[in-house]
Amino acid sequence: MSRVDRTWMLLLMSALFLGVLSSCGNPEKQVTAEPEIIRMKLPKPEKPSSVKPSPKPTITSAAPSAETHQGAVPSESQDTTREIAQPMLPDQQRVLYKVEGKIDPFQPLIREEPVEKASLDSKTQRKKRIPQTPLERLDLSQLRLTAIIRTASGYRALVEESTGKGYIIGVGTYLGLNGGRVVAIHKDRFVLEEEIEDALGNVKTEQRDIRLPKPTGDPS
């Protein structure tokens, strides 16, 4: 064996020796910790009780007996039960609402009074006279007084329309669109009476004078 081999052998043996010493020097480390055992008393299982639970009462609806269907008189206990279930209430008096003499809330407070039909008819008849002559279909602005004629029976007037056609009129002749009537004829004019309706619908009578035009150059 060579010297080198001896050296290695010594080193190996030294290492083994040191390992044995280290393991033998700490005996506490070699002892493994034993598991801790905990002992407890388990409760004993309860024995099933010998007393049986009482069965729940079953509620069955009482079917109406045949006597009740046949109109039998219920017993006193049933009457008492009904009286308890239905409390006595005070009698309520019925209040009747009378419409007569009351104000209708749906009607307007200000109402227009209806105009009598007779008055309307009379106004319509006065205003709307049926024209019977061509003079009643012409407005007074379309007529012109051209002459006054004196006759044995009185004065008459000569009127002329815009086309140049002339008409002789006397007292009682109607002319104009408003149903005017000649009530008087004088030497220089004639008086026409008309029924005029105002803004309120009232018919009133007015008179107007239709005069002869003044001659040219007359200062008066």
PDB file of C-alpha atoms in Angstrom:
ATOM      1  CA  MET A   1       0.000   0.000   0.000  1.00  0.00           C
ATOM      2  CA  SER A   2       1.416   3.358  -0.929  1.00  0.00           C
ATOM      3  CA  ARG A   3       1.720   6.373   1.221  1.00  0.00           C
ATOM      4  CA  VAL A   4      -1.127   8.191  -0.445  1.00  0.00           C
ATOM      5  CA  ASP A   5      -3.446   5.315   0.122  1.00  0.00           C
ATOM      6  CA  ARG A   6      -2.561   5.279   3.739  1.00  0.00           C
ATOM      7  CA  THR A   7      -3.320   8.952   4.075  1.00  0.00           C
ATOM      8  CA  TRP A   8      -6.768   8.479   2.535  1.00  0.00           C
ATOM      9  CA  MET A   9      -7.497   5.579   4.791  1.00  0.00           C
ATOM     10  CA  LEU A  10      -6.559   7.605   7.860  1.00  0.00           C
ATOM     11  CA  LEU A  11      -8.763  10.478   6.799  1.00  0.00           C
ATOM     12  CA  LEU A  12     -11.697   8.130   6.163  1.00  0.00           C
ATOM     13  CA  MET A  13     -11.307   6.434   9.489  1.00  0.00           C
ATOM     14  CA  SER A  14     -11.041   9.785  11.265  1.00  0.00           C
ATOM     15  CA  ALA A  15     -14.268  10.908   9.652  1.00  0.00           C
ATOM     16  CA  LEU A  16     -16.047   7.752  10.701  1.00  0.00           C
ATOM     17  CA  PHE A  17     -14.785   8.101  14.235  1.00  0.00           C
ATOM     18  CA  LEU A  18     -15.948  11.687  14.500  1.00  0.00           C
ATOM     19  CA  GLY A  19     -19.356  10.690  13.222  1.00  0.00           C
ATOM     20  CA  VAL A  20     -19.695   7.967  15.834  1.00  0.00           C
ATOM     21  CA  LEU A  21     -18.668  10.367  18.593  1.00  0.00           C
ATOM     22  CA  SER A  22     -21.140  13.013  17.498  1.00  0.00           C
ATOM     23  CA  SER A  23     -24.002  10.543  17.491  1.00  0.00           C
ATOM     24  CA  CYS A  24     -23.088   9.127  20.839  1.00  0.00           C
ATOM     25  CA  GLY A  25     -22.492  12.502  22.481  1.00  0.00           C
ATOM     26  CA  ASN A  26     -26.188  13.745  22.237  1.00  0.00           C
ATOM     27  CA  PRO A  27     -28.379  10.847  23.263  1.00  0.00           C
ATOM     28  CA  GLU A  28     -31.378  13.205  23.676  1.00  0.00           C
ATOM     29  CA  LYS A  29     -31.395  13.940  19.961  1.00  0.00           C
ATOM     30  CA  GLN A  30     -31.574  10.283  19.139  1.00  0.00           C
ATOM     31  CA  VAL A  31     -34.757   9.793  21.181  1.00  0.00           C
ATOM     32  CA  THR A  32     -37.705  10.589  19.009  1.00  0.00           C
ATOM     33  CA  ALA A  33     -40.615  12.460  20.589  1.00  0.00           C
ATOM     34  CA  GLU A  34     -43.397  10.116  21.489  1.00  0.00           C
ATOM     35  CA  PRO A  35     -46.940  11.285  20.554  1.00  0.00           C
ATOM     36  CA  GLU A  36     -49.026  12.726  23.398  1.00  0.00           C
ATOM     37  CA  ILE A  37     -52.090  10.662  24.147  1.00  0.00           C
ATOM     38  CA  ILE A  38     -55.165  12.608  25.396  1.00  0.00           C
ATOM     39  CA  ARG A  39     -57.809  10.547  27.048  1.00  0.00           C
ATOM     40  CA  MET A  40     -61.430  11.852  27.249  1.00  0.00           C
ATOM     41  CA  LYS A  41     -64.642  10.237  28.362  1.00  0.00           C
ATOM     42  CA  LEU A  42     -67.204  10.163  25.572  1.00  0.00           C
ATOM     43  CA  PRO A  43     -70.822  10.788  26.584  1.00  0.00           C
ATOM     44  CA  LYS A  44     -72.955   7.744  26.488  1.00  0.00           C
ATOM     45  CA  PRO A  45     -75.599   7.745  23.782  1.00  0.00           C
ATOM     46  CA  GLU A  46     -79.081   8.426  25.101  1.00  0.00           C
ATOM     47  CA  LYS A  47     -81.431   5.566  24.967  1.00  0.00           C
ATOM     48  CA  PRO A  48     -84.573   6.112  22.972  1.00  0.00           C
ATOM     49  CA  SER A  49     -87.393   7.036  25.285  1.00  0.00           C
ATOM     50  CA  SER A  50     -90.038   4.470  25.662  1.00  0.00           C
ATOM     51  CA  VAL A  51     -92.792   7.165  25.739  1.00  0.00           C
ATOM     52  CA  LYS A  52     -94.363   7.513  22.353  1.00  0.00           C
ATOM     53  CA  PRO A  53     -95.250  11.031  21.149  1.00  0.00           C
ATOM     54  CA  SER A  54     -98.930  11.749  21.287  1.00  0.00           C
ATOM     55  CA  PRO A  55    -100.486  11.993  17.829  1.00  0.00           C
ATOM     56  CA  LYS A  56    -101.569  15.469  16.669  1.00  0.00           C
ATOM     57  CA  PRO A  57    -105.289  15.970  16.625  1.00  0.00           C
ATOM     58  CA  THR A  58    -106.707  16.015  13.137  1.00  0.00           C
ATOM     59  CA  ILE A  59    -109.191  18.789  12.340  1.00  0.00           C
ATOM     60  CA  THR A  60    -111.970  17.615  10.151  1.00  0.00           C
ATOM     61  CA  SER A  61    -114.549  19.982   8.751  1.00  0.00           C
ATOM     62  CA  ALA A  62    -117.960  19.047   9.915  1.00  0.00           C
ATOM     63  CA  ALA A  63    -120.043  18.236   6.900  1.00  0.00           C
ATOM     64  CA  PRO A  64    -123.565  19.648   6.988  1.00  0.00           C
ATOM     65  CA  SER A  65    -125.967  17.046   8.141  1.00  0.00           C
ATOM     66  CA  ALA A  66    -128.874  15.925   6.122  1.00  0.00           C
ATOM     67  CA  GLU A  67    -131.256  17.511   8.644  1.00  0.00           C
ATOM     68  CA  THR A  68    -129.744  20.937   8.019  1.00  0.00           C
ATOM     69  CA  HIS A  69    -130.212  20.609   4.275  1.00  0.00           C
ATOM     70  CA  GLN A  70    -133.780  19.572   4.838  1.00  0.00           C
ATOM     71  CA  GLY A  71    -134.515  22.747   6.799  1.00  0.00           C
ATOM     72  CA  ALA A  72    -133.993  21.424  10.329  1.00  0.00           C
ATOM     73  CA  VAL A  73    -133.802  23.981  13.157  1.00  0.00           C
ATOM     74  CA  PRO A  74    -130.192  24.422  14.383  1.00  0.00           C
ATOM     75  CA  SER A  75    -129.400  23.698  17.995  1.00  0.00           C
ATOM     76  CA  GLU A  76    -128.875  26.362  20.677  1.00  0.00           C
ATOM     77  CA  SER A  77    -125.092  25.834  20.659  1.00  0.00           C
ATOM     78  CA  GLN A  78    -124.951  26.590  16.960  1.00  0.00           C
ATOM     79  CA  ASP A  79    -127.018  29.753  17.438  1.00  0.00           C
ATOM     80  CA  THR A  80    -124.655  30.918  20.180  1.00  0.00           C
ATOM     81  CA  THR A  81    -121.654  30.315  17.940  1.00  0.00           C
ATOM     82  CA  ARG A  82    -123.200  32.340  15.158  1.00  0.00           C
ATOM     83  CA  GLU A  83    -123.993  35.203  17.495  1.00  0.00           C
ATOM     84  CA  ILE A  84    -120.384  35.315  18.691  1.00  0.00           C
ATOM     85  CA  ALA A  85    -118.971  35.144  15.162  1.00  0.00           C
ATOM     86  CA  GLN A  86    -121.231  37.952  13.932  1.00  0.00           C
ATOM     87  CA  PRO A  87    -121.025  40.981  16.268  1.00  0.00           C
ATOM     88  CA  MET A  88    -124.065  43.164  16.524  1.00  0.00           C
ATOM     89  CA  LEU A  89    -123.706  46.372  14.496  1.00  0.00           C
ATOM     90  CA  PRO A  90    -125.810  49.499  14.969  1.00  0.00           C
ATOM     91  CA  ASP A  91    -128.547  50.035  12.432  1.00  0.00           C
ATOM     92  CA  GLN A  92    -127.518  52.615   9.845  1.00  0.00           C
ATOM     93  CA  GLN A  93    -130.218  54.973   8.686  1.00  0.00           C
ATOM     94  CA  ARG A  94    -130.311  55.572   4.951  1.00  0.00           C
ATOM     95  CA  VAL A  95    -129.890  59.209   3.965  1.00  0.00           C
ATOM     96  CA  LEU A  96    -131.763  60.131   0.821  1.00  0.00           C
ATOM     97  CA  TYR A  97    -130.447  63.020  -1.300  1.00  0.00           C
ATOM     98  CA  LYS A  98    -133.185  65.093  -2.860  1.00  0.00           C
ATOM     99  CA  VAL A  99    -132.292  66.851  -6.085  1.00  0.00           C
ATOM    100  CA  GLU A 100    -135.314  69.137  -6.074  1.00  0.00           C
ATOM    101  CA  GLY A 101    -134.393  72.732  -5.308  1.00  0.00           C
ATOM    102  CA  LYS A 102    -130.623  72.082  -5.430  1.00  0.00           C
ATOM    103  CA  ILE A 103    -128.148  73.886  -7.661  1.00  0.00           C
ATOM    104  CA  ASP A 104    -126.691  71.789 -10.437  1.00  0.00           C
ATOM    105  CA  PRO A 105    -122.862  72.022 -10.065  1.00  0.00           C
ATOM    106  CA  PHE A 106    -122.398  71.319 -13.784  1.00  0.00           C
ATOM    107  CA  GLN A 107    -124.490  74.303 -14.921  1.00  0.00           C
ATOM    108  CA  PRO A 108    -122.772  77.699 -15.462  1.00  0.00           C
ATOM    109  CA  LEU A 109    -123.506  80.363 -12.882  1.00  0.00           C
ATOM    110  CA  ILE A 110    -124.289  82.977 -15.536  1.00  0.00           C
ATOM    111  CA  ARG A 111    -126.839  81.849 -18.055  1.00  0.00           C
ATOM    112  CA  GLU A 112    -128.414  83.738 -20.884  1.00  0.00           C
ATOM    113  CA  GLU A 113    -132.150  83.889 -20.553  1.00  0.00           C
ATOM    114  CA  PRO A 114    -133.896  82.492 -23.614  1.00  0.00           C
ATOM    115  CA  VAL A 115    -135.592  85.146 -25.678  1.00  0.00           C
ATOM    116  CA  GLU A 116    -139.249  84.586 -26.278  1.00  0.00           C
ATOM    117  CA  LYS A 117    -139.970  83.089 -29.641  1.00  0.00           C
ATOM    118  CA  ALA A 118    -142.875  85.449 -30.265  1.00  0.00           C
ATOM    119  CA  SER A 119    -140.665  88.531 -29.921  1.00  0.00           C
ATOM    120  CA  LEU A 120    -138.054  87.024 -32.243  1.00  0.00           C
ATOM    121  CA  ASP A 121    -140.677  86.209 -34.822  1.00  0.00           C
ATOM    122  CA  SER A 122    -142.106  89.696 -34.649  1.00  0.00           C
ATOM    123  CA  LYS A 123    -138.665  91.255 -35.081  1.00  0.00           C
ATOM    124  CA  THR A 124    -137.903  88.960 -37.997  1.00  0.00           C
ATOM    125  CA  GLN A 125    -141.182  89.794 -39.663  1.00  0.00           C
ATOM    126  CA  ARG A 126    -140.577  93.533 -39.309  1.00  0.00           C
ATOM    127  CA  LYS A 127    -137.017  93.369 -40.553  1.00  0.00           C
ATOM    128  CA  LYS A 128    -137.435  90.923 -43.378  1.00  0.00           C
ATOM    129  CA  ARG A 129    -140.281  92.390 -45.430  1.00  0.00           C
ATOM    130  CA  ILE A 130    -140.742  90.597 -48.709  1.00  0.00           C
ATOM    131  CA  PRO A 131    -139.783  93.026 -51.519  1.00  0.00           C
ATOM    132  CA  GLN A 132    -142.690  93.626 -53.874  1.00  0.00           C
ATOM    133  CA  THR A 133    -141.368  96.444 -56.079  1.00  0.00           C
ATOM    134  CA  PRO A 134    -137.983  97.219 -57.640  1.00  0.00           C
ATOM    135  CA  LEU A 135    -137.649 100.201 -55.261  1.00  0.00           C
ATOM    136  CA  GLU A 136    -137.563  97.815 -52.279  1.00  0.00           C
ATOM    137  CA  ARG A 137    -134.547  95.992 -53.761  1.00  0.00           C
ATOM    138  CA  LEU A 138    -132.484  99.195 -53.998  1.00  0.00           C
ATOM    139  CA  ASP A 139    -130.535 100.928 -51.274  1.00  0.00           C
ATOM    140  CA  LEU A 140    -131.401 104.560 -50.559  1.00  0.00           C
ATOM    141  CA  SER A 141    -127.928 105.576 -51.700  1.00  0.00           C
ATOM    142  CA  GLN A 142    -128.891 104.340 -55.183  1.00  0.00           C
ATOM    143  CA  LEU A 143    -131.974 106.582 -55.314  1.00  0.00           C
ATOM    144  CA  ARG A 144    -132.100 110.336 -55.863  1.00  0.00           C
ATOM    145  CA  LEU A 145    -135.036 112.721 -55.492  1.00  0.00           C
ATOM    146  CA  THR A 146    -135.277 114.674 -58.725  1.00  0.00           C
ATOM    147  CA  ALA A 147    -138.665 116.435 -58.503  1.00  0.00           C
ATOM    148  CA  ILE A 148    -141.779 117.103 -56.428  1.00  0.00           C
ATOM    149  CA  ILE A 149    -145.030 117.044 -58.383  1.00  0.00           C
ATOM    150  CA  ARG A 150    -148.173 118.794 -57.114  1.00  0.00           C
ATOM    151  CA  THR A 151    -151.442 117.120 -58.036  1.00  0.00           C
ATOM    152  CA  ALA A 152    -155.098 117.563 -57.093  1.00  0.00           C
ATOM    153  CA  SER A 153    -154.794 114.764 -54.547  1.00  0.00           C
ATOM    154  CA  GLY A 154    -151.576 116.146 -53.053  1.00  0.00           C
ATOM    155  CA  TYR A 155    -147.833 116.054 -53.610  1.00  0.00           C
ATOM    156  CA  ARG A 156    -145.989 113.240 -55.331  1.00  0.00           C
ATOM    157  CA  ALA A 157    -142.249 112.688 -55.698  1.00  0.00           C
ATOM    158  CA  LEU A 158    -140.133 111.594 -58.621  1.00  0.00           C
ATOM    159  CA  VAL A 159    -137.110 109.452 -57.693  1.00  0.00           C
ATOM    160  CA  GLU A 160    -134.469 108.189 -60.057  1.00  0.00           C
ATOM    161  CA  GLU A 161    -132.081 105.225 -59.711  1.00  0.00           C
ATOM    162  CA  SER A 162    -128.433 105.169 -60.813  1.00  0.00           C
ATOM    163  CA  THR A 163    -129.298 103.809 -64.271  1.00  0.00           C
ATOM    164  CA  GLY A 164    -131.514 106.851 -64.978  1.00  0.00           C
ATOM    165  CA  LYS A 165    -134.839 105.077 -64.625  1.00  0.00           C
ATOM    166  CA  GLY A 166    -137.456 107.160 -62.741  1.00  0.00           C
ATOM    167  CA  TYR A 167    -140.336 106.232 -60.435  1.00  0.00           C
ATOM    168  CA  ILE A 168    -143.250 108.323 -59.131  1.00  0.00           C
ATOM    169  CA  ILE A 169    -143.954 107.647 -55.469  1.00  0.00           C
ATOM    170  CA  GLY A 170    -146.666 108.757 -53.070  1.00  0.00           C
ATOM    171  CA  VAL A 171    -147.588 108.433 -49.413  1.00  0.00           C
ATOM    172  CA  GLY A 172    -147.528 104.744 -48.429  1.00  0.00           C
ATOM    173  CA  THR A 173    -144.946 103.687 -51.037  1.00  0.00           C
ATOM    174  CA  TYR A 174    -142.222 101.296 -49.759  1.00  0.00           C
ATOM    175  CA  LEU A 175    -138.632 101.754 -50.836  1.00  0.00           C
ATOM    176  CA  GLY A 176    -135.169 100.827 -49.565  1.00  0.00           C
ATOM    177  CA  LEU A 177    -133.689  97.646 -48.092  1.00  0.00           C
ATOM    178  CA  ASN A 178    -134.980  98.345 -44.565  1.00  0.00           C
ATOM    179  CA  GLY A 179    -138.650  98.322 -45.531  1.00  0.00           C
ATOM    180  CA  GLY A 180    -138.959 102.122 -45.438  1.00  0.00           C
ATOM    181  CA  ARG A 181    -142.380 103.690 -46.094  1.00  0.00           C
ATOM    182  CA  VAL A 182    -143.176 107.205 -47.297  1.00  0.00           C
ATOM    183  CA  VAL A 183    -145.305 108.912 -44.623  1.00  0.00           C
ATOM    184  CA  ALA A 184    -145.333 112.509 -45.927  1.00  0.00           C
ATOM    185  CA  ILE A 185    -144.407 114.513 -49.019  1.00  0.00           C
ATOM    186  CA  HIS A 186    -143.670 118.231 -48.920  1.00  0.00           C
ATOM    187  CA  LYS A 187    -142.798 120.698 -51.620  1.00  0.00           C
ATOM    188  CA  ASP A 188    -139.031 120.221 -51.192  1.00  0.00           C
ATOM    189  CA  ARG A 189    -138.715 116.775 -49.564  1.00  0.00           C
ATOM    190  CA  PHE A 190    -140.451 113.588 -48.513  1.00  0.00           C
ATOM    191  CA  VAL A 191    -140.327 111.809 -45.150  1.00  0.00           C
ATOM    192  CA  LEU A 192    -139.364 108.121 -45.027  1.00  0.00           C
ATOM    193  CA  GLU A 193    -140.056 105.973 -41.960  1.00  0.00           C
ATOM    194  CA  GLU A 194    -137.834 102.882 -41.374  1.00  0.00           C
ATOM    195  CA  GLU A 195    -137.616 100.127 -38.758  1.00  0.00           C
ATOM    196  CA  ILE A 196    -133.983  99.884 -37.602  1.00  0.00           C
ATOM    197  CA  GLU A 197    -132.585  97.125 -35.350  1.00  0.00           C
ATOM    198  CA  ASP A 198    -129.993  98.282 -32.808  1.00  0.00           C
ATOM    199  CA  ALA A 199    -127.038  96.324 -31.373  1.00  0.00           C
ATOM    200  CA  LEU A 200    -129.225  94.734 -28.667  1.00  0.00           C
ATOM    201  CA  GLY A 201    -131.678  93.381 -31.215  1.00  0.00           C
ATOM    202  CA  ASN A 202    -134.403  95.885 -30.420  1.00  0.00           C
ATOM    203  CA  VAL A 203    -136.350  97.266 -33.375  1.00  0.00           C
ATOM    204  CA  LYS A 204    -137.109 100.975 -33.309  1.00  0.00           C
ATOM    205  CA  THR A 205    -138.702 103.336 -35.815  1.00  0.00           C
ATOM    206  CA  GLU A 206    -136.739 106.222 -37.324  1.00  0.00           C
ATOM    207  CA  GLN A 207    -137.724 108.945 -39.772  1.00  0.00           C
ATOM    208  CA  ARG A 208    -135.441 110.594 -42.281  1.00  0.00           C
ATOM    209  CA  ASP A 209    -135.924 113.401 -44.773  1.00  0.00           C
ATOM    210  CA  ILE A 210    -135.038 112.919 -48.435  1.00  0.00           C
ATOM    211  CA  ARG A 211    -134.611 116.410 -49.865  1.00  0.00           C
ATOM    212  CA  LEU A 212    -134.351 117.795 -53.365  1.00  0.00           C
ATOM    213  CA  PRO A 213    -130.797 118.636 -54.435  1.00  0.00           C
ATOM    214  CA  LYS A 214    -130.063 122.351 -54.419  1.00  0.00           C
ATOM    215  CA  PRO A 215    -129.844 123.965 -57.848  1.00  0.00           C
ATOM    216  CA  THR A 216    -126.410 124.972 -59.071  1.00  0.00           C
ATOM    217  CA  GLY A 217    -125.489 128.510 -57.985  1.00  0.00           C
ATOM    218  CA  ASP A 218    -128.073 128.645 -55.186  1.00  0.00           C
ATOM    219  CA  PRO A 219    -126.305 130.198 -52.178  1.00  0.00           C
ATOM    220  CA  SER A 220    -128.902 128.881 -49.764  1.00  0.00           C
TER     221      SER A 220
END
